[in-house]
Amino acid sequence: FLVSELFNHIAGLFPQVKTHGDGLLRADRAQLEQVLINLIKNAYESWATKVEVSASDSEIRVKDNGSGMSPDILEHAFIPFFTTKPTGTGIGLSLCRQIILKHGGTSRVESQEGCDTTFIIKL
């Protein structure tokens, strides 16, 4: 599917999110949308005021200006049932990772406490 189709749907759900990029992605669109929705929701729940989703070649990046993550949180972020949210379940990021792995891809996060956070997905 076209990246623009994915970004148009994301813009309909989150009009404040800036998107850019083009090309084709070979993936289950519904599952990839679920990954992006979860990452965007997490960003806003981490006090982000700006979220940007970009795509180039086979890489997708979700960058936010939220509160960032400490090294300890980064170490555990993708572990099922680990959460820092009072009402969180801790399955969102682990589910995202499973979806990406199912597509033969990888995911990683770059973050520092008090700074930007970027999730990088390679398909």
Short mmCIF file of N, CA and C in Angstrom, two decimals:
data_model
loop_
_atom_site.label_atom_id
_atom_site.label_comp_id
_atom_site.label_asym_id
_atom_site.label_seq_id
_atom_site.Cartn_x
_atom_site.Cartn_y
_atom_site.Cartn_z
N PHE A 1 0.83 -1.18 0.00
CA PHE A 1 0.00 0.00 0.00
C PHE A 1 0.88 1.24 0.00
N LEU A 2 0.30 2.34 -0.39
CA LEU A 2 1.03 3.61 -0.42
C LEU A 2 1.13 4.20 0.99
N VAL A 3 2.29 4.73 1.30
CA VAL A 3 2.49 5.41 2.59
C VAL A 3 1.47 6.54 2.73
N SER A 4 1.19 7.24 1.65
CA SER A 4 0.25 8.36 1.71
C SER A 4 -1.13 7.91 2.18
N GLU A 5 -1.56 6.69 1.80
CA GLU A 5 -2.85 6.17 2.27
C GLU A 5 -2.84 5.99 3.79
N LEU A 6 -1.76 5.45 4.29
CA LEU A 6 -1.62 5.25 5.73
C LEU A 6 -1.62 6.60 6.45
N PHE A 7 -0.86 7.55 5.93
CA PHE A 7 -0.76 8.86 6.56
C PHE A 7 -2.08 9.63 6.49
N ASN A 8 -2.84 9.47 5.41
CA ASN A 8 -4.15 10.12 5.33
C ASN A 8 -5.07 9.60 6.42
N HIS A 9 -5.04 8.30 6.68
CA HIS A 9 -5.88 7.73 7.73
C HIS A 9 -5.42 8.22 9.10
N ILE A 10 -4.12 8.24 9.34
CA ILE A 10 -3.58 8.73 10.61
C ILE A 10 -3.96 10.19 10.82
N ALA A 11 -3.88 11.00 9.75
CA ALA A 11 -4.25 12.42 9.85
C ALA A 11 -5.73 12.59 10.19
N GLY A 12 -6.57 11.67 9.72
CA GLY A 12 -7.98 11.72 10.07
C GLY A 12 -8.22 11.45 11.54
N LEU A 13 -7.40 10.58 12.14
CA LEU A 13 -7.53 10.25 13.56
C LEU A 13 -6.83 11.27 14.45
N PHE A 14 -5.69 11.76 13.98
CA PHE A 14 -4.86 12.69 14.75
C PHE A 14 -4.46 13.86 13.85
N PRO A 15 -5.37 14.82 13.64
CA PRO A 15 -5.06 15.91 12.70
C PRO A 15 -3.87 16.77 13.11
N GLN A 16 -3.51 16.74 14.38
CA GLN A 16 -2.40 17.55 14.86
C GLN A 16 -1.04 16.91 14.58
N VAL A 17 -1.01 15.66 14.16
CA VAL A 17 0.23 14.95 13.89
C VAL A 17 0.75 15.34 12.51
N LYS A 18 2.02 15.70 12.45
CA LYS A 18 2.66 16.04 11.19
C LYS A 18 3.19 14.75 10.56
N THR A 19 2.86 14.52 9.29
CA THR A 19 3.33 13.33 8.58
C THR A 19 4.07 13.76 7.33
N HIS A 20 5.10 13.00 6.98
CA HIS A 20 5.76 13.22 5.70
C HIS A 20 6.47 11.96 5.26
N GLY A 21 6.55 11.82 3.95
CA GLY A 21 7.17 10.65 3.36
C GLY A 21 6.26 10.07 2.31
N ASP A 22 6.83 9.20 1.50
CA ASP A 22 6.04 8.55 0.46
C ASP A 22 6.65 7.19 0.16
N GLY A 23 6.13 6.57 -0.86
CA GLY A 23 6.62 5.26 -1.25
C GLY A 23 5.60 4.18 -0.95
N LEU A 24 6.07 2.94 -1.06
CA LEU A 24 5.24 1.77 -0.83
C LEU A 24 5.74 1.01 0.39
N LEU A 25 4.80 0.43 1.13
CA LEU A 25 5.16 -0.44 2.24
C LEU A 25 4.53 -1.81 1.99
N ARG A 26 5.29 -2.85 2.26
CA ARG A 26 4.78 -4.22 2.16
C ARG A 26 4.51 -4.68 3.59
N ALA A 27 3.27 -4.53 3.99
CA ALA A 27 2.88 -4.87 5.36
C ALA A 27 1.37 -4.98 5.42
N ASP A 28 0.88 -5.51 6.52
CA ASP A 28 -0.55 -5.52 6.79
C ASP A 28 -0.90 -4.11 7.26
N ARG A 29 -1.63 -3.39 6.43
CA ARG A 29 -1.90 -1.98 6.72
C ARG A 29 -2.62 -1.80 8.05
N ALA A 30 -3.62 -2.62 8.33
CA ALA A 30 -4.39 -2.48 9.58
C ALA A 30 -3.48 -2.68 10.79
N GLN A 31 -2.59 -3.65 10.72
CA GLN A 31 -1.70 -3.89 11.86
C GLN A 31 -0.69 -2.75 12.01
N LEU A 32 -0.17 -2.25 10.89
CA LEU A 32 0.77 -1.14 10.97
C LEU A 32 0.08 0.12 11.49
N GLU A 33 -1.17 0.34 11.10
CA GLU A 33 -1.93 1.46 11.64
C GLU A 33 -2.07 1.32 13.15
N GLN A 34 -2.33 0.11 13.63
CA GLN A 34 -2.46 -0.12 15.06
C GLN A 34 -1.17 0.24 15.79
N VAL A 35 -0.04 -0.13 15.20
CA VAL A 35 1.26 0.23 15.80
C VAL A 35 1.39 1.75 15.90
N LEU A 36 1.11 2.45 14.80
CA LEU A 36 1.26 3.90 14.81
C LEU A 36 0.28 4.57 15.77
N ILE A 37 -0.95 4.09 15.80
CA ILE A 37 -1.94 4.65 16.73
C ILE A 37 -1.45 4.50 18.17
N ASN A 38 -0.92 3.34 18.51
CA ASN A 38 -0.44 3.11 19.87
C ASN A 38 0.74 4.04 20.19
N LEU A 39 1.67 4.17 19.27
CA LEU A 39 2.84 5.03 19.52
C LEU A 39 2.43 6.50 19.65
N ILE A 40 1.49 6.94 18.83
CA ILE A 40 1.02 8.33 18.90
C ILE A 40 0.28 8.57 20.20
N LYS A 41 -0.61 7.65 20.58
CA LYS A 41 -1.32 7.80 21.85
C LYS A 41 -0.34 7.85 23.03
N ASN A 42 0.65 6.97 23.00
CA ASN A 42 1.66 6.98 24.07
C ASN A 42 2.38 8.33 24.13
N ALA A 43 2.69 8.88 22.98
CA ALA A 43 3.38 10.18 22.94
C ALA A 43 2.55 11.25 23.64
N TYR A 44 1.27 11.32 23.30
CA TYR A 44 0.43 12.35 23.91
C TYR A 44 0.20 12.09 25.41
N GLU A 45 0.21 10.82 25.80
CA GLU A 45 0.08 10.50 27.22
C GLU A 45 1.37 10.81 27.98
N SER A 46 2.45 11.04 27.25
CA SER A 46 3.74 11.41 27.85
C SER A 46 3.98 12.91 27.72
N TRP A 47 2.92 13.67 27.61
CA TRP A 47 2.94 15.13 27.60
C TRP A 47 3.52 15.74 26.34
N ALA A 48 3.56 15.00 25.25
CA ALA A 48 4.03 15.56 23.99
C ALA A 48 3.05 16.61 23.49
N THR A 49 3.60 17.67 22.90
CA THR A 49 2.78 18.67 22.24
C THR A 49 2.95 18.60 20.73
N LYS A 50 4.01 17.89 20.29
CA LYS A 50 4.26 17.70 18.86
C LYS A 50 4.62 16.24 18.61
N VAL A 51 3.99 15.67 17.60
CA VAL A 51 4.31 14.31 17.16
C VAL A 51 4.47 14.35 15.65
N GLU A 52 5.53 13.70 15.18
CA GLU A 52 5.82 13.66 13.76
C GLU A 52 6.03 12.21 13.34
N VAL A 53 5.37 11.80 12.27
CA VAL A 53 5.53 10.46 11.72
C VAL A 53 6.11 10.61 10.32
N SER A 54 7.21 9.93 10.08
CA SER A 54 7.85 10.02 8.77
C SER A 54 8.16 8.63 8.25
N ALA A 55 8.23 8.52 6.93
CA ALA A 55 8.55 7.24 6.30
C ALA A 55 9.48 7.49 5.13
N SER A 56 10.45 6.61 4.99
CA SER A 56 11.34 6.62 3.83
C SER A 56 11.84 5.20 3.63
N ASP A 57 11.84 4.77 2.38
CA ASP A 57 12.21 3.40 2.06
C ASP A 57 11.40 2.44 2.92
N SER A 58 12.06 1.66 3.75
CA SER A 58 11.35 0.69 4.59
C SER A 58 11.44 1.07 6.06
N GLU A 59 11.58 2.35 6.35
CA GLU A 59 11.71 2.82 7.73
C GLU A 59 10.61 3.82 8.07
N ILE A 60 10.04 3.65 9.25
CA ILE A 60 9.04 4.58 9.77
C ILE A 60 9.56 5.11 11.10
N ARG A 61 9.44 6.41 11.30
CA ARG A 61 9.86 7.03 12.56
C ARG A 61 8.69 7.78 13.16
N VAL A 62 8.54 7.61 14.47
CA VAL A 62 7.54 8.37 15.22
C VAL A 62 8.31 9.14 16.28
N LYS A 63 8.34 10.45 16.13
CA LYS A 63 9.12 11.31 17.03
C LYS A 63 8.19 12.23 17.78
N ASP A 64 8.44 12.37 19.08
CA ASP A 64 7.62 13.28 19.89
C ASP A 64 8.51 14.12 20.79
N ASN A 65 7.95 15.18 21.30
CA ASN A 65 8.68 16.05 22.22
C ASN A 65 8.14 15.90 23.65
N GLY A 66 7.73 14.69 24.00
CA GLY A 66 7.19 14.42 25.34
C GLY A 66 8.27 14.40 26.40
N SER A 67 7.98 13.73 27.50
CA SER A 67 8.86 13.75 28.67
C SER A 67 10.05 12.81 28.56
N GLY A 68 10.11 11.99 27.53
CA GLY A 68 11.25 11.09 27.36
C GLY A 68 11.22 9.94 28.36
N MET A 69 12.22 9.06 28.23
CA MET A 69 12.30 7.89 29.10
C MET A 69 13.69 7.77 29.70
N SER A 70 13.72 7.38 30.94
CA SER A 70 14.99 7.13 31.62
C SER A 70 15.59 5.83 31.08
N PRO A 71 16.89 5.59 31.28
CA PRO A 71 17.50 4.34 30.83
C PRO A 71 16.79 3.10 31.40
N ASP A 72 16.35 3.16 32.65
CA ASP A 72 15.67 2.02 33.25
C ASP A 72 14.35 1.72 32.55
N ILE A 73 13.60 2.76 32.23
CA ILE A 73 12.33 2.57 31.53
C ILE A 73 12.59 2.07 30.11
N LEU A 74 13.59 2.62 29.44
CA LEU A 74 13.94 2.16 28.09
C LEU A 74 14.25 0.67 28.08
N GLU A 75 14.95 0.22 29.10
CA GLU A 75 15.35 -1.18 29.19
C GLU A 75 14.14 -2.12 29.27
N HIS A 76 13.06 -1.64 29.87
CA HIS A 76 11.88 -2.48 30.10
C HIS A 76 10.68 -2.14 29.20
N ALA A 77 10.82 -1.15 28.35
CA ALA A 77 9.67 -0.60 27.62
C ALA A 77 8.89 -1.63 26.81
N PHE A 78 9.56 -2.61 26.22
CA PHE A 78 8.88 -3.57 25.36
C PHE A 78 8.50 -4.85 26.09
N ILE A 79 8.73 -4.92 27.39
CA ILE A 79 8.40 -6.12 28.16
C ILE A 79 6.90 -6.13 28.46
N PRO A 80 6.22 -7.25 28.16
CA PRO A 80 4.78 -7.31 28.42
C PRO A 80 4.44 -7.01 29.88
N PHE A 81 3.41 -6.23 30.07
CA PHE A 81 2.84 -5.84 31.36
C PHE A 81 3.69 -4.85 32.14
N PHE A 82 4.78 -4.34 31.55
CA PHE A 82 5.53 -3.25 32.18
C PHE A 82 4.87 -1.94 31.79
N THR A 83 4.55 -1.13 32.77
CA THR A 83 3.94 0.17 32.50
C THR A 83 4.37 1.19 33.55
N THR A 84 4.35 2.44 33.14
CA THR A 84 4.58 3.54 34.08
C THR A 84 3.30 4.34 34.28
N LYS A 85 2.23 3.91 33.61
CA LYS A 85 0.95 4.62 33.68
C LYS A 85 0.08 4.03 34.78
N PRO A 86 -0.59 4.86 35.55
CA PRO A 86 -1.44 4.35 36.62
C PRO A 86 -2.57 3.45 36.13
N THR A 87 -3.07 3.70 34.91
CA THR A 87 -4.16 2.89 34.39
C THR A 87 -3.72 2.06 33.18
N GLY A 88 -2.42 1.98 32.92
CA GLY A 88 -1.93 1.24 31.76
C GLY A 88 -1.88 -0.25 32.01
N THR A 89 -1.91 -1.00 30.91
CA THR A 89 -1.82 -2.46 31.01
C THR A 89 -0.42 -2.98 30.71
N GLY A 90 0.38 -2.19 30.02
CA GLY A 90 1.73 -2.62 29.69
C GLY A 90 1.79 -3.57 28.50
N ILE A 91 0.73 -3.62 27.70
CA ILE A 91 0.78 -4.52 26.55
C ILE A 91 0.96 -3.77 25.23
N GLY A 92 0.81 -2.47 25.21
CA GLY A 92 0.87 -1.70 23.96
C GLY A 92 2.18 -1.84 23.22
N LEU A 93 3.28 -1.51 23.86
CA LEU A 93 4.57 -1.56 23.18
C LEU A 93 5.00 -2.99 22.87
N SER A 94 4.68 -3.92 23.76
CA SER A 94 5.04 -5.32 23.46
C SER A 94 4.23 -5.82 22.27
N LEU A 95 2.97 -5.41 22.15
CA LEU A 95 2.16 -5.79 20.99
C LEU A 95 2.73 -5.16 19.72
N CYS A 96 3.13 -3.91 19.82
CA CYS A 96 3.75 -3.24 18.67
C CYS A 96 4.97 -4.01 18.20
N ARG A 97 5.82 -4.39 19.12
CA ARG A 97 7.03 -5.13 18.77
C ARG A 97 6.68 -6.46 18.11
N GLN A 98 5.66 -7.16 18.64
CA GLN A 98 5.26 -8.44 18.06
C GLN A 98 4.75 -8.27 16.63
N ILE A 99 3.98 -7.23 16.39
CA ILE A 99 3.47 -6.97 15.04
C ILE A 99 4.63 -6.71 14.09
N ILE A 100 5.58 -5.92 14.52
CA ILE A 100 6.73 -5.59 13.68
C ILE A 100 7.58 -6.83 13.42
N LEU A 101 7.80 -7.63 14.45
CA LEU A 101 8.56 -8.88 14.28
C LEU A 101 7.84 -9.83 13.32
N LYS A 102 6.53 -9.88 13.41
CA LYS A 102 5.73 -10.75 12.53
C LYS A 102 5.92 -10.35 11.06
N HIS A 103 6.21 -9.08 10.83
CA HIS A 103 6.46 -8.58 9.48
C HIS A 103 7.94 -8.73 9.09
N GLY A 104 8.74 -9.37 9.93
CA GLY A 104 10.16 -9.53 9.63
C GLY A 104 10.96 -8.27 9.88
N GLY A 105 10.40 -7.35 10.65
CA GLY A 105 11.05 -6.07 10.90
C GLY A 105 11.69 -5.98 12.27
N THR A 106 12.22 -4.80 12.54
CA THR A 106 12.82 -4.51 13.84
C THR A 106 12.28 -3.18 14.35
N SER A 107 12.38 -3.02 15.65
CA SER A 107 11.98 -1.74 16.26
C SER A 107 12.96 -1.38 17.34
N ARG A 108 13.18 -0.11 17.49
CA ARG A 108 14.02 0.37 18.58
C ARG A 108 13.54 1.77 18.96
N VAL A 109 13.99 2.20 20.12
CA VAL A 109 13.59 3.51 20.60
C VAL A 109 14.84 4.27 21.05
N GLU A 110 14.85 5.56 20.73
CA GLU A 110 15.90 6.46 21.19
C GLU A 110 15.23 7.52 22.06
N SER A 111 15.70 7.66 23.28
CA SER A 111 15.07 8.61 24.18
C SER A 111 16.00 8.94 25.34
N GLN A 112 15.80 10.10 25.90
CA GLN A 112 16.43 10.50 27.15
C GLN A 112 15.36 11.18 27.98
N GLU A 113 15.46 11.00 29.27
CA GLU A 113 14.48 11.62 30.15
C GLU A 113 14.51 13.13 29.94
N GLY A 114 13.34 13.72 29.73
CA GLY A 114 13.22 15.16 29.52
C GLY A 114 13.48 15.60 28.09
N CYS A 115 13.71 14.67 27.18
CA CYS A 115 14.02 15.00 25.78
C CYS A 115 13.07 14.27 24.83
N ASP A 116 13.30 14.50 23.55
CA ASP A 116 12.51 13.83 22.52
C ASP A 116 12.63 12.31 22.61
N THR A 117 11.61 11.64 22.12
CA THR A 117 11.63 10.19 21.98
C THR A 117 11.34 9.87 20.52
N THR A 118 12.10 8.93 19.97
CA THR A 118 11.87 8.49 18.59
C THR A 118 11.81 6.98 18.54
N PHE A 119 10.70 6.46 18.02
CA PHE A 119 10.57 5.03 17.75
C PHE A 119 10.90 4.82 16.28
N ILE A 120 11.80 3.87 16.01
CA ILE A 120 12.24 3.59 14.65
C ILE A 120 11.82 2.16 14.30
N ILE A 121 11.06 2.05 13.24
CA ILE A 121 10.56 0.77 12.75
C ILE A 121 11.19 0.52 11.39
N LYS A 122 11.82 -0.64 11.24
CA LYS A 122 12.38 -1.03 9.94
C LYS A 122 11.66 -2.28 9.49
N LEU A 123 11.10 -2.21 8.29
CA LEU A 123 10.36 -3.36 7.74
C LEU A 123 11.17 -4.00 6.62
#
